[in-house]
Short mmCIF file of C-alpha atoms in Angstrom, two decimals:
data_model
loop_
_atom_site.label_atom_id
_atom_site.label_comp_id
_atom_site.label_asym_id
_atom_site.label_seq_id
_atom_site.Cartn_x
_atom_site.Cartn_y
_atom_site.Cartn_z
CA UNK R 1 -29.36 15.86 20.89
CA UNK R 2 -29.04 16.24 17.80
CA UNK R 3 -27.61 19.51 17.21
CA UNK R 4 -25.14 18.27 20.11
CA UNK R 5 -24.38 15.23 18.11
CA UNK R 6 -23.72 17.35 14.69
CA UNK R 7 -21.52 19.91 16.12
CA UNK R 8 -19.53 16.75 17.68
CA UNK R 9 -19.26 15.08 14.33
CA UNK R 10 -18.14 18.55 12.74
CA UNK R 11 -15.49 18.07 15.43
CA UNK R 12 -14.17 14.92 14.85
CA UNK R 13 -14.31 15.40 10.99
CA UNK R 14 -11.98 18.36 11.90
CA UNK R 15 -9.80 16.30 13.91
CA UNK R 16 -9.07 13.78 10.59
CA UNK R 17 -8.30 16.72 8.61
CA UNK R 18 -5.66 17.47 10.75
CA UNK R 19 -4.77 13.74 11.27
CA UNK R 20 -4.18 13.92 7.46
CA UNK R 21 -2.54 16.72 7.51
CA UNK R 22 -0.11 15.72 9.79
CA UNK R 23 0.55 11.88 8.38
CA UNK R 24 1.89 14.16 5.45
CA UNK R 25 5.21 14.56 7.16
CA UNK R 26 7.47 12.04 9.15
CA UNK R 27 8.04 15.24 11.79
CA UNK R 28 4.12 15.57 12.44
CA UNK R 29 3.42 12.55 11.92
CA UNK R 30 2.65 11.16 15.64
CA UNK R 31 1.06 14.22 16.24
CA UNK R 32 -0.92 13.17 13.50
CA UNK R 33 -1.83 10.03 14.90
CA UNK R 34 -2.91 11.20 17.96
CA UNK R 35 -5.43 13.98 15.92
CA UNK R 36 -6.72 10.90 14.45
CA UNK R 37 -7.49 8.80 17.90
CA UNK R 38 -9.43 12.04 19.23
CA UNK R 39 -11.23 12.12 16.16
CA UNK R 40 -12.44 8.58 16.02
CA UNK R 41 -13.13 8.19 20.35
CA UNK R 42 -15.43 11.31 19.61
CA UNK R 43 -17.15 9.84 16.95
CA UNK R 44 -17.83 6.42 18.11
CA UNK R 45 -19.36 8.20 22.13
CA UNK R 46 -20.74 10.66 19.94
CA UNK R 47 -23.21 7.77 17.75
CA UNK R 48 -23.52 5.46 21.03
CA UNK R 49 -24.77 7.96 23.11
CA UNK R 50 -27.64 9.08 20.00
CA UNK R 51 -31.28 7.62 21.21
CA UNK R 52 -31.67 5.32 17.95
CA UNK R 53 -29.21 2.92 19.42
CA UNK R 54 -30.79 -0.12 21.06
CA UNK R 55 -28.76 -2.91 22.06
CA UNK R 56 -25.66 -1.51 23.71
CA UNK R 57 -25.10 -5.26 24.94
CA UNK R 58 -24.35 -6.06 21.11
CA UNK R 59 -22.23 -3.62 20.93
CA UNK R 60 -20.44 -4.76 23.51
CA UNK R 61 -19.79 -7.71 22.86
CA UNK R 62 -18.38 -6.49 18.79
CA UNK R 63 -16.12 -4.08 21.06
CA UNK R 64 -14.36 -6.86 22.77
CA UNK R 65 -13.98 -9.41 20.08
CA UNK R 66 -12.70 -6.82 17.29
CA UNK R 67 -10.70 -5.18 20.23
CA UNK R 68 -9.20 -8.68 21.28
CA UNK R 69 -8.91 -9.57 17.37
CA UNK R 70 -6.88 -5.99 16.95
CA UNK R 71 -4.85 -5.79 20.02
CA UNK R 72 -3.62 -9.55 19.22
CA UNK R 73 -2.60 -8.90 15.74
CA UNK R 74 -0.72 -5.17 16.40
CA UNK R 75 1.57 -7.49 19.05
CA UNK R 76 2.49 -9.82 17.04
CA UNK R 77 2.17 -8.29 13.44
CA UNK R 78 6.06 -7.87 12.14
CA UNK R 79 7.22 -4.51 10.37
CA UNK R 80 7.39 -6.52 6.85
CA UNK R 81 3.60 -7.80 7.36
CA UNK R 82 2.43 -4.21 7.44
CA UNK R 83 1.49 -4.07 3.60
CA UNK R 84 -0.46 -7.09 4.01
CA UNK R 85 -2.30 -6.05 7.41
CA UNK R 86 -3.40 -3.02 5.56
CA UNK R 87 -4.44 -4.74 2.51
CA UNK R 88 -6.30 -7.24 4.97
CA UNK R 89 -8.14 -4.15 6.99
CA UNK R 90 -9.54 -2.48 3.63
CA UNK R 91 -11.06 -5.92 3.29
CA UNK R 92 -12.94 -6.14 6.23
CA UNK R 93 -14.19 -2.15 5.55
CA UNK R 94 -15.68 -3.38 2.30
CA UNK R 95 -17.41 -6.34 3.82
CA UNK R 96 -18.62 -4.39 6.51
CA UNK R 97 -20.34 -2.13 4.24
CA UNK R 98 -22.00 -5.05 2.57
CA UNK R 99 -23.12 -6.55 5.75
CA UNK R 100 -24.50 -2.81 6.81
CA UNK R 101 -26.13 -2.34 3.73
CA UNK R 102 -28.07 -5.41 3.71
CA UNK R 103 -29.01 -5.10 7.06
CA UNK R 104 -30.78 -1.57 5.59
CA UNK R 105 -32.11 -3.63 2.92
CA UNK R 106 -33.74 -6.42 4.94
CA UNK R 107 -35.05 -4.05 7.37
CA UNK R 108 -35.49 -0.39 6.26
CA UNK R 109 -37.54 0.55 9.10
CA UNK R 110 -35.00 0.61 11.39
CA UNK R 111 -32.61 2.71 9.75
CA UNK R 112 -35.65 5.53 9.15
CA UNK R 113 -35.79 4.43 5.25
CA UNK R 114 -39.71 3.23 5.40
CA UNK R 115 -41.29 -0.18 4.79
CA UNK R 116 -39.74 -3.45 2.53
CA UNK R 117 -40.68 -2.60 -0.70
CA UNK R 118 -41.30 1.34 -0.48
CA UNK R 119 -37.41 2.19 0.29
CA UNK R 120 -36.70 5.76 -1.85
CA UNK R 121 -34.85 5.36 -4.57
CA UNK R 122 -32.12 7.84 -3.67
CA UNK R 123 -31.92 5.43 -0.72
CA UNK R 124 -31.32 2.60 -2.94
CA UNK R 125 -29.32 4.41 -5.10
CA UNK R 126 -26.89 4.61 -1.81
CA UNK R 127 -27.32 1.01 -0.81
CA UNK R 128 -26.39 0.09 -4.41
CA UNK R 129 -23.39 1.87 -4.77
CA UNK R 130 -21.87 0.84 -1.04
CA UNK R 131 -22.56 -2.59 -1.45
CA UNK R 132 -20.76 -2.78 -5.40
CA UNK R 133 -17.42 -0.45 -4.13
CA UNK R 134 -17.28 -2.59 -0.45
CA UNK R 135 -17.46 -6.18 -2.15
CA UNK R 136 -15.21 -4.75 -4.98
CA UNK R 137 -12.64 -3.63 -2.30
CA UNK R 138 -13.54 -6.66 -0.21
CA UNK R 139 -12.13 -9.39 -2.74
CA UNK R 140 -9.68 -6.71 -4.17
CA UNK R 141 -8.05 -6.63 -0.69
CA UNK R 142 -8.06 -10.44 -0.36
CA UNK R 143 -6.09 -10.73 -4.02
CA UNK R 144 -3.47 -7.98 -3.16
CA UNK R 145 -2.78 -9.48 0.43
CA UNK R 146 -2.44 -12.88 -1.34
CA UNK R 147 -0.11 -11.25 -3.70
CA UNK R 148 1.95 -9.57 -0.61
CA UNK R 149 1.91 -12.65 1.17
CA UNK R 150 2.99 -14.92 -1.84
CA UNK R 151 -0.57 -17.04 -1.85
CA UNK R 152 -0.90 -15.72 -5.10
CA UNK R 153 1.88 -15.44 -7.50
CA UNK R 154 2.90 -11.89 -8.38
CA UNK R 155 3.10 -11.81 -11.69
CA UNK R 156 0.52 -10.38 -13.59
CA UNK R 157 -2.38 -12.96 -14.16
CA UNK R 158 -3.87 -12.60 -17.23
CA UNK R 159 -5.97 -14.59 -19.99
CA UNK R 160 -7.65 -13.43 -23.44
CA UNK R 161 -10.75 -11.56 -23.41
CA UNK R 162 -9.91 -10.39 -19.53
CA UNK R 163 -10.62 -6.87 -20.67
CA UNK R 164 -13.63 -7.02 -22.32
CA UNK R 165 -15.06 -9.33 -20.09
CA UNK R 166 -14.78 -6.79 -17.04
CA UNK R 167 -16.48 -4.15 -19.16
CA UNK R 168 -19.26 -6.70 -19.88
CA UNK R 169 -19.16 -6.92 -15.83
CA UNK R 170 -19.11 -3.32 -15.39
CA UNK R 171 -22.35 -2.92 -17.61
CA UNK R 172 -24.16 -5.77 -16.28
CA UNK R 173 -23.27 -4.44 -12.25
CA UNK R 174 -24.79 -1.03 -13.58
CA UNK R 175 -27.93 -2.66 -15.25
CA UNK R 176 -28.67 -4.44 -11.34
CA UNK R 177 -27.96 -1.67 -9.55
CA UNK R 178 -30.68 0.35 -11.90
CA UNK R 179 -32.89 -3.34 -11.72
CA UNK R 180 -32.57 -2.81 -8.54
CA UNK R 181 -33.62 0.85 -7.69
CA UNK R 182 -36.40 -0.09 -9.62
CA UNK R 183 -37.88 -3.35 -8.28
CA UNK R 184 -36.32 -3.75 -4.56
CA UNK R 185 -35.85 -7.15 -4.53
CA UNK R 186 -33.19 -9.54 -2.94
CA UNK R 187 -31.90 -11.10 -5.86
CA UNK R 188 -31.13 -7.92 -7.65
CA UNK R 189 -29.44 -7.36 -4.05
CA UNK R 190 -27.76 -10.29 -4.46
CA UNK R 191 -26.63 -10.23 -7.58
CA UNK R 192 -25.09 -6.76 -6.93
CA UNK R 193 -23.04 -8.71 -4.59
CA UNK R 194 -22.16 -11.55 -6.96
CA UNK R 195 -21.07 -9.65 -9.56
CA UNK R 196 -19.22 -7.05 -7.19
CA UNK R 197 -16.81 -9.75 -5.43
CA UNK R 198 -16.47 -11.04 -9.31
CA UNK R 199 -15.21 -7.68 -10.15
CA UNK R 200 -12.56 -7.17 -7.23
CA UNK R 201 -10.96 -10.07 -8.14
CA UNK R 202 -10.87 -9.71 -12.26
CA UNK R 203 -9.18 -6.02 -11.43
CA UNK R 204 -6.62 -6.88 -9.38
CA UNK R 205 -4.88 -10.56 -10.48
CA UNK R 206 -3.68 -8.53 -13.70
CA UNK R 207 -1.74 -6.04 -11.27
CA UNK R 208 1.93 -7.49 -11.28
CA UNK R 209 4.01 -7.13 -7.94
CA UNK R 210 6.10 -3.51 -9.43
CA UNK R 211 2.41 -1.84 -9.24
CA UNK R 212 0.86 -3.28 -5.73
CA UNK R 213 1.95 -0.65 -3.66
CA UNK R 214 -0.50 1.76 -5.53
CA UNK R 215 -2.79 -1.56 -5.67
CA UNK R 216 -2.85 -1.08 -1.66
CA UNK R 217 -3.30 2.95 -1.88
CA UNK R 218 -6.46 2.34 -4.42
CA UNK R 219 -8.01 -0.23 -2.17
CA UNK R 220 -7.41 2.36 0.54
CA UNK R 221 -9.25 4.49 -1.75
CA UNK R 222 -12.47 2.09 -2.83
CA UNK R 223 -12.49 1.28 1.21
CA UNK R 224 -13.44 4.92 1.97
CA UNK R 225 -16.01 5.46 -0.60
CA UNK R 226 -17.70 2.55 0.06
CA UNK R 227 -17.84 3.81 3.64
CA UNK R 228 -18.83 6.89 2.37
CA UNK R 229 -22.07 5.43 0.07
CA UNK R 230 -22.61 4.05 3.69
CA UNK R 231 -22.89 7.04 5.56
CA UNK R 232 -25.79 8.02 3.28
CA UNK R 233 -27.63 5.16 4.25
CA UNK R 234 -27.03 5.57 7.65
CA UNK R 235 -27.25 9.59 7.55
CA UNK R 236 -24.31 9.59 9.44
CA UNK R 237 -22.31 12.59 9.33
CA UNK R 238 -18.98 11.55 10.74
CA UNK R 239 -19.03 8.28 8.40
CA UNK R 240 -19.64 10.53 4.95
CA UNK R 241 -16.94 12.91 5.97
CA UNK R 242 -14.31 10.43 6.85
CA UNK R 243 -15.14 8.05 3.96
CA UNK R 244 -15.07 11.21 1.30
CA UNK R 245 -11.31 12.01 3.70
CA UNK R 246 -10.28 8.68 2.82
CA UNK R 247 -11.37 8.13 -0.51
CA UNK R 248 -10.30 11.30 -1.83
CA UNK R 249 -7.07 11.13 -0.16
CA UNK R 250 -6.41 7.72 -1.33
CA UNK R 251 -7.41 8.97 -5.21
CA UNK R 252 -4.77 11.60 -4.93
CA UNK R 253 -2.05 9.67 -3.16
CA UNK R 254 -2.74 6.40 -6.01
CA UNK R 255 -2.30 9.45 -8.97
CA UNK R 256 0.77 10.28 -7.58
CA UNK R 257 2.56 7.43 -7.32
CA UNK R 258 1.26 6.24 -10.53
CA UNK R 259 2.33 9.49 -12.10
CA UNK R 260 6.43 9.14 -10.46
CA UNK R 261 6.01 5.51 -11.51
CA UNK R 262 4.95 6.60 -15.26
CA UNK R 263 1.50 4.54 -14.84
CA UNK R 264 -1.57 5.07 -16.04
CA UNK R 265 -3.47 5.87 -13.23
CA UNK R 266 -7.03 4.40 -15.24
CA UNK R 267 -5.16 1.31 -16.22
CA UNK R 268 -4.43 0.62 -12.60
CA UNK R 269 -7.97 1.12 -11.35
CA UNK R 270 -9.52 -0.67 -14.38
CA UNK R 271 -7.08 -3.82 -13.69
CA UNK R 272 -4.08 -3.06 -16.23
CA UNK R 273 -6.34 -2.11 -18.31
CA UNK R 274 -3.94 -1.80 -21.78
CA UNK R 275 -1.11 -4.37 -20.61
CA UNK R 276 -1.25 -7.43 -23.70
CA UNK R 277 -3.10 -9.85 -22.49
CA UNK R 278 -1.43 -13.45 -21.66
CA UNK R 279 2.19 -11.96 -21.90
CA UNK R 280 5.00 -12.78 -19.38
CA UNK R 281 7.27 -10.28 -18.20
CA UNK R 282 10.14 -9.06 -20.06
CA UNK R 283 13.08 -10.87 -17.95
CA UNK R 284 11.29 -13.36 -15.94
CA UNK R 285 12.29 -14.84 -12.55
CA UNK R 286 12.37 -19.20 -14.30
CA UNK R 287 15.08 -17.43 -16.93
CA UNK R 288 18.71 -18.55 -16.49
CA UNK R 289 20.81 -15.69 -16.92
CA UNK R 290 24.85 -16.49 -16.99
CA UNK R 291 26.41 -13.57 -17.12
CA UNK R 292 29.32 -13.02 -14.70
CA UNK R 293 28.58 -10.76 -11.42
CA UNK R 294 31.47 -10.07 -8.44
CA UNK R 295 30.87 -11.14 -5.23
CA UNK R 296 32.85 -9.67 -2.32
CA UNK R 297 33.04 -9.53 1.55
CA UNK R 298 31.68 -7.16 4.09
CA UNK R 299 35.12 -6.48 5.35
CA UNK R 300 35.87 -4.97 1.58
CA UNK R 301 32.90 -3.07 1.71
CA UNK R 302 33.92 -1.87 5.31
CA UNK R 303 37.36 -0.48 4.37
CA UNK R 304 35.83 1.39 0.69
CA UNK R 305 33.26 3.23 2.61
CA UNK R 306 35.31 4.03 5.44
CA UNK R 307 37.75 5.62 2.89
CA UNK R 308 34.55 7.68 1.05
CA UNK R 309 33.59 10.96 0.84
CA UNK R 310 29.63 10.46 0.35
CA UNK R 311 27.63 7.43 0.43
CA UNK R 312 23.74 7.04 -0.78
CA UNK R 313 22.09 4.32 1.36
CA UNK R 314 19.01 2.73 -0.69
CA UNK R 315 17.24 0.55 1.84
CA UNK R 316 14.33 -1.84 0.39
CA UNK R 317 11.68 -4.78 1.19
CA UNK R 318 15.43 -7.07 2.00
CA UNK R 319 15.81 -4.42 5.18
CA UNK R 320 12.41 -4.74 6.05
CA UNK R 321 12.59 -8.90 6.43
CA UNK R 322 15.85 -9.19 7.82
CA UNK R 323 15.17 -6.15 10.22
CA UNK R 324 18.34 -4.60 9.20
CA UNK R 325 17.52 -0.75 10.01
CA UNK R 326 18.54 -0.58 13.83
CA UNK R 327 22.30 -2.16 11.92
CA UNK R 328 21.86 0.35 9.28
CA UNK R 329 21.92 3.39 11.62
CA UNK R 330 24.43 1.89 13.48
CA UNK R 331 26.72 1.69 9.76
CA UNK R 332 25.47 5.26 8.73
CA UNK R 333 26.64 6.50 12.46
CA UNK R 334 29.96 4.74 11.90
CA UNK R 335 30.58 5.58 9.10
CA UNK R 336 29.71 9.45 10.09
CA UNK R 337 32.40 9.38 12.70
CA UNK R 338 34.90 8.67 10.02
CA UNK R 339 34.06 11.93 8.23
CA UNK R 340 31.82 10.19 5.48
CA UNK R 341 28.88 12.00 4.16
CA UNK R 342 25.94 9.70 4.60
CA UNK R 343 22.15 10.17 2.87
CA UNK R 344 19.35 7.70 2.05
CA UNK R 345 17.84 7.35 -0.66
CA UNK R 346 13.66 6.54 -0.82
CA UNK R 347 12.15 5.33 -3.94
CA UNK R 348 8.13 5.99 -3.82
CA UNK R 349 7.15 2.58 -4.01
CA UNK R 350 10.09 1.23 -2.09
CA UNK R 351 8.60 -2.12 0.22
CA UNK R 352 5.31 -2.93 -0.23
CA UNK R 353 2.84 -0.20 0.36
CA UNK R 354 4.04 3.84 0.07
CA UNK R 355 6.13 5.15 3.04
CA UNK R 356 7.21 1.58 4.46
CA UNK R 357 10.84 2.18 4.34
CA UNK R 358 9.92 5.38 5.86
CA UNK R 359 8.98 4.16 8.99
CA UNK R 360 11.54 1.62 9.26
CA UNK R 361 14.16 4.55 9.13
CA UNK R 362 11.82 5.95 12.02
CA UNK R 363 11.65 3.00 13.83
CA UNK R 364 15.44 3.28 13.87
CA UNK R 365 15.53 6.96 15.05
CA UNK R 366 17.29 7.79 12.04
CA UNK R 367 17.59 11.65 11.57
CA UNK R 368 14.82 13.01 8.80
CA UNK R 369 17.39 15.32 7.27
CA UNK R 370 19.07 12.59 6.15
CA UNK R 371 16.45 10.89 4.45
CA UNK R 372 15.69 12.07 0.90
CA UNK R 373 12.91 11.08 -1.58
CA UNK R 374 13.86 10.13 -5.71
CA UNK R 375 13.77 13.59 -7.15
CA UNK R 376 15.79 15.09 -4.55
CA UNK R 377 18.87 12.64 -4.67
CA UNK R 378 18.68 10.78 -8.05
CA UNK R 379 21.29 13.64 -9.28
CA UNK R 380 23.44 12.95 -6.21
CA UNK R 381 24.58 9.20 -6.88
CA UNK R 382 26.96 10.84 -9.91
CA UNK R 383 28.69 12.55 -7.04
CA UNK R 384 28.64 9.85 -4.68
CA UNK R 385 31.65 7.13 -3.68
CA UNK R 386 29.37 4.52 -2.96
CA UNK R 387 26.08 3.42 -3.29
CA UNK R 388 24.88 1.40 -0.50
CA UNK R 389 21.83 -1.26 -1.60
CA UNK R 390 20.75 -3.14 1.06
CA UNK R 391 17.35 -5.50 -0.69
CA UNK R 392 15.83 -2.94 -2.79
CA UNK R 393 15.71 -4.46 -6.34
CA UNK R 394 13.08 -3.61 -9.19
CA UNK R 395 13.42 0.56 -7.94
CA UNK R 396 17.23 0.26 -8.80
CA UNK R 397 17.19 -1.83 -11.78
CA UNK R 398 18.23 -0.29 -15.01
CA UNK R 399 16.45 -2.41 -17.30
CA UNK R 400 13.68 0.17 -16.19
CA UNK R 401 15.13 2.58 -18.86
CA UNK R 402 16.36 0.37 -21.15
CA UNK R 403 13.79 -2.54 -22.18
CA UNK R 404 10.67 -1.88 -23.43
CA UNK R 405 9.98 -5.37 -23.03
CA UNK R 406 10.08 -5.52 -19.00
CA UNK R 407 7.59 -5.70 -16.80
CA UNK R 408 8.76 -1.95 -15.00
CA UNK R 409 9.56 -0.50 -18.20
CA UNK R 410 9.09 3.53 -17.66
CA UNK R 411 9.00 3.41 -13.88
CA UNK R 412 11.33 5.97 -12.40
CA UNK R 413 14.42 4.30 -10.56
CA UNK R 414 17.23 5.65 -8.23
CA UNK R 415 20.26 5.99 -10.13
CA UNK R 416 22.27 3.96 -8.14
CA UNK R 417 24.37 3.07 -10.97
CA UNK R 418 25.84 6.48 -11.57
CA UNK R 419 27.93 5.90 -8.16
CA UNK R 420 31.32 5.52 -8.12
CA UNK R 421 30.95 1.87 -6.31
CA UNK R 422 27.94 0.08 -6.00
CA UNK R 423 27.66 -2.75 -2.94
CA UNK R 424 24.18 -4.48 -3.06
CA UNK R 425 22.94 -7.08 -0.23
CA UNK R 426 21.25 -9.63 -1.43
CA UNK R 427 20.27 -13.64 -0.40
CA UNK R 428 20.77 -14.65 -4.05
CA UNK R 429 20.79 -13.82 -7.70
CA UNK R 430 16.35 -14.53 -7.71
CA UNK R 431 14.78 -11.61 -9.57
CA UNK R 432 12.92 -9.45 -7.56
CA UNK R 433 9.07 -8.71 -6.64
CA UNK R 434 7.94 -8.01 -10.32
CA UNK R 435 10.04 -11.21 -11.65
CA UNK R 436 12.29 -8.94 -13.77
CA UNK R 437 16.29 -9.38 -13.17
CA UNK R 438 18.09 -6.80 -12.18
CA UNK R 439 20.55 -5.68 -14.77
CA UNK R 440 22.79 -3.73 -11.89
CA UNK R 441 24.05 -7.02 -10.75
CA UNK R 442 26.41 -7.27 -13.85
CA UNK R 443 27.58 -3.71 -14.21
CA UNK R 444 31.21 -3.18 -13.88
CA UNK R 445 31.16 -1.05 -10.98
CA UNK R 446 28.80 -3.31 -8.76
CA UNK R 447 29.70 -5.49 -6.07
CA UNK R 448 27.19 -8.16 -4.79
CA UNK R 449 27.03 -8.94 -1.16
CA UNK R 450 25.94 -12.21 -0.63
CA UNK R 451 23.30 -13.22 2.77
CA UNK R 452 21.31 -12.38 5.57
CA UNK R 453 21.01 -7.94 4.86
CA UNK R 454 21.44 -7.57 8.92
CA UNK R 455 24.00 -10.16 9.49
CA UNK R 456 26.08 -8.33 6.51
CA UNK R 457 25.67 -4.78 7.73
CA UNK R 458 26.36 -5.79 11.47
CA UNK R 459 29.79 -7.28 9.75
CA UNK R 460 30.40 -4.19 7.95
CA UNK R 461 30.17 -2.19 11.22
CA UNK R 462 32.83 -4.38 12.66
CA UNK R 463 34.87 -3.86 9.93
CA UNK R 464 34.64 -0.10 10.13
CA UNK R 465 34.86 0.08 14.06
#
């Protein structure tokens, strides 16, 4: 059996590699998907059917409740909620691994680690470790889906002494997790846990709004290692490999985006680690700012672009809550059938979590060839007519480049102001998610678009048609 049972797991470990692999492009990525499915159905019969397991009736019964729980929430969860769902299921992975590794704690035996008291200390090395990254990610998660879902204000939170007092917390969850390798008891157990949950929330309430869609890739990250440190405990082959495939792939993904958003990838993961401590944000959303702006009508808009040669389309988190893309594609095919040129343009961190505006696009069949990422377009809005905003804010504001004093100073923007004409959708003149204003509303060439981003671009389809 258990030959059988490693040669499965070798297979399903396979089948996430390729899952990965093909989540890398929008082309491959249902095929993806559906790598990823095989992968897990052969894991999961691959454990229940191994002799250790006992109570199949429990198992049951956790089926059907996180089965009804899931199938429930992927009905009625909205496209715009999707950052928060995420953020939401890497909290349940850490507490899961808490909850698993004091059940191994509490009783050893059952899990092949010996007798209370007389655990290895490799074992509880393990334990340790999974329990201090899962309640880390656990109230981590809870912060940056309180963030997403405006619970929390997204601002950065910070007070004097925040940085030195999560070193002193570093050091002191290091000196339990040695007290406890050495003397096995439940309150250094405990107090791994108390300091852990202490920790996830101290590293993320610094982390302004600009920076939580690496905030959700990290998590992603700390959610597989701690499944990983799990697997150990468990000797589970399948759990080690898929939590070292989703921790390392999270690590990588986080360093990119930190590195095309000019962060430092440390002072993300160590909780803004460098930022001054108790400053506001260069620009802030409670400033009054008077200067002049134009405001025009769809039906303008309509007749400018239908007159273009080229127009950039930078959809952002305003598409995403009106559910404006099925309009959009409708505009862009319109617009098409007059002879215009039409391309969107993706910032990295665009929405809420990396690749959201992505699958939006998808969602609205619109062709991939058409859809180009920063570096591949950012030279194209010089040559463009018209640049078409429809909600995306702090990834097209200027201020990005020009104030060292904002909140996104030195994050990478599309260049949307380099367009001939610029028409941007927006409910109001409110700041966007990092509570910076966006200096593009006052340039010369831009033309603000005021109300509901579907209701507009269904009106500027009329007025092309």
């Amino acid at each position: 059996m258990e030959n059988f049972a490693g040669f499965a797991y070798l297979v399903a470990s396979l089948c996430f590699i390729m899952a990965l692999r093909g989540l890398s492009s929008p082309v491959t990525a249902r095929q993806g998907n559906f790598f990823g499915i095989a992968g897990m159905v052969i894991a999961v019969v691959t454990t229940l059917a191994k002799p250790e397991v006992v109570s199949y009736e429990m198992i049951v019964v956790g089926v059907l409740i996180g089965g009804a729980i899931g199938t429930f929430t992927a009905l009625k969860i909205q496209m715009t909620a999707l950052p928060q769902l995420v953020a939401a299921f890497h909290s349940l992975v850490g507490l899961a691994a808490v909850f698993v590794a004091a059940a191994a704690f509490y009783n050893p035996s059952a899990y092949g680690l010996g007798q209370s008291g007389e655990i290895a200390v490799a074992s509880l090395l393990e334990m340790g470790l999974g329990t201090a990254i899962g309640a880390i990610t656990f109230t981590g998660s809870i912060v940056a889906f309180g963030k997403l879902q405006g619970v929390f204000r997204s601002a950065p939170i910070t007070f004097r002494g925040q940085h030195p007092l999560n070193a002193l917390l570093g050091l002191a969850l290091i000196a339990a997790v040695v007290w406890f390798c050495r003397e096995q008891t439940a309150v250094s157990f405990w107090v791994i846990v108390g300091l852990s949950l202490l920790i996830g929330y101290l590293l993320i309430i610094p982390i302004g709004g600009a920076d939580m869609p690496v905030v959700v890739s990290m998590l992603n990250s700390y959610s597989g290692w701690a499944a990983c440190g799990i697997g150990f405990t468990l000797a589970n082959t399948a759990l080690i490999v898929t939590g070292a495939l989703v921790g390392a792939s999270g690590a990588i993904l986080s360093y990119i985006m930190c590195k095309g958003m000019n962060r430092s990838f440390f002072s993300v993961i160590l909780g803004g680690f460098g930022a001054e401590e108790g400053s506001g944000s260069g620009g802030a959303s409670g400033e009054v700012d008077d200067r002049p702006v134009k405001s025009g009508a769809p039906a303008d808009a309509a007749y400018f672009m239908k007159t273009a040669s080229s127009v950039i389309i930078v959809p952002g988190y305003g598409m995403a809550v009106a559910q404006a893309q099925h309009a959009l594609r409708e505009m862009a095919d319109a617009l098409k059938a007059e002879g215009v040129k039409v391309s969107y343009a993706i910032h990295p961190v665009a929405g809420r979590m990396p690749g959201h505006m992505n699958v939006l696009l998808a969602e609205a069949n619109v062709p991939y060839d058409e859809v180009f990422e920063l570096e591949d377009i950012n030279s194209a809005f010089k040559t463009a007519d018209v640049a078409f905003v429809i909600g995306a804010n702090d990834v097209t504001n200027p201020a990005a480049k020009t104030d060292p004093d904002s909140a996104i100073y030195g994050m990478p923007i599309l260049d949307v102001e380099d367009a001939g004409q610029v028409y941007f959708i927006k409910r109001s003149m409110a700041s966007g998610y990092a509570g910076v204003q966006n200096d593009l509303f006052f340039r010369e060439n831009t033309t603000m678009l005021f109300g509901d981003a579907k209701a507009i671009t269904e009106a500027v389809v009329k007025g092309i048609d």
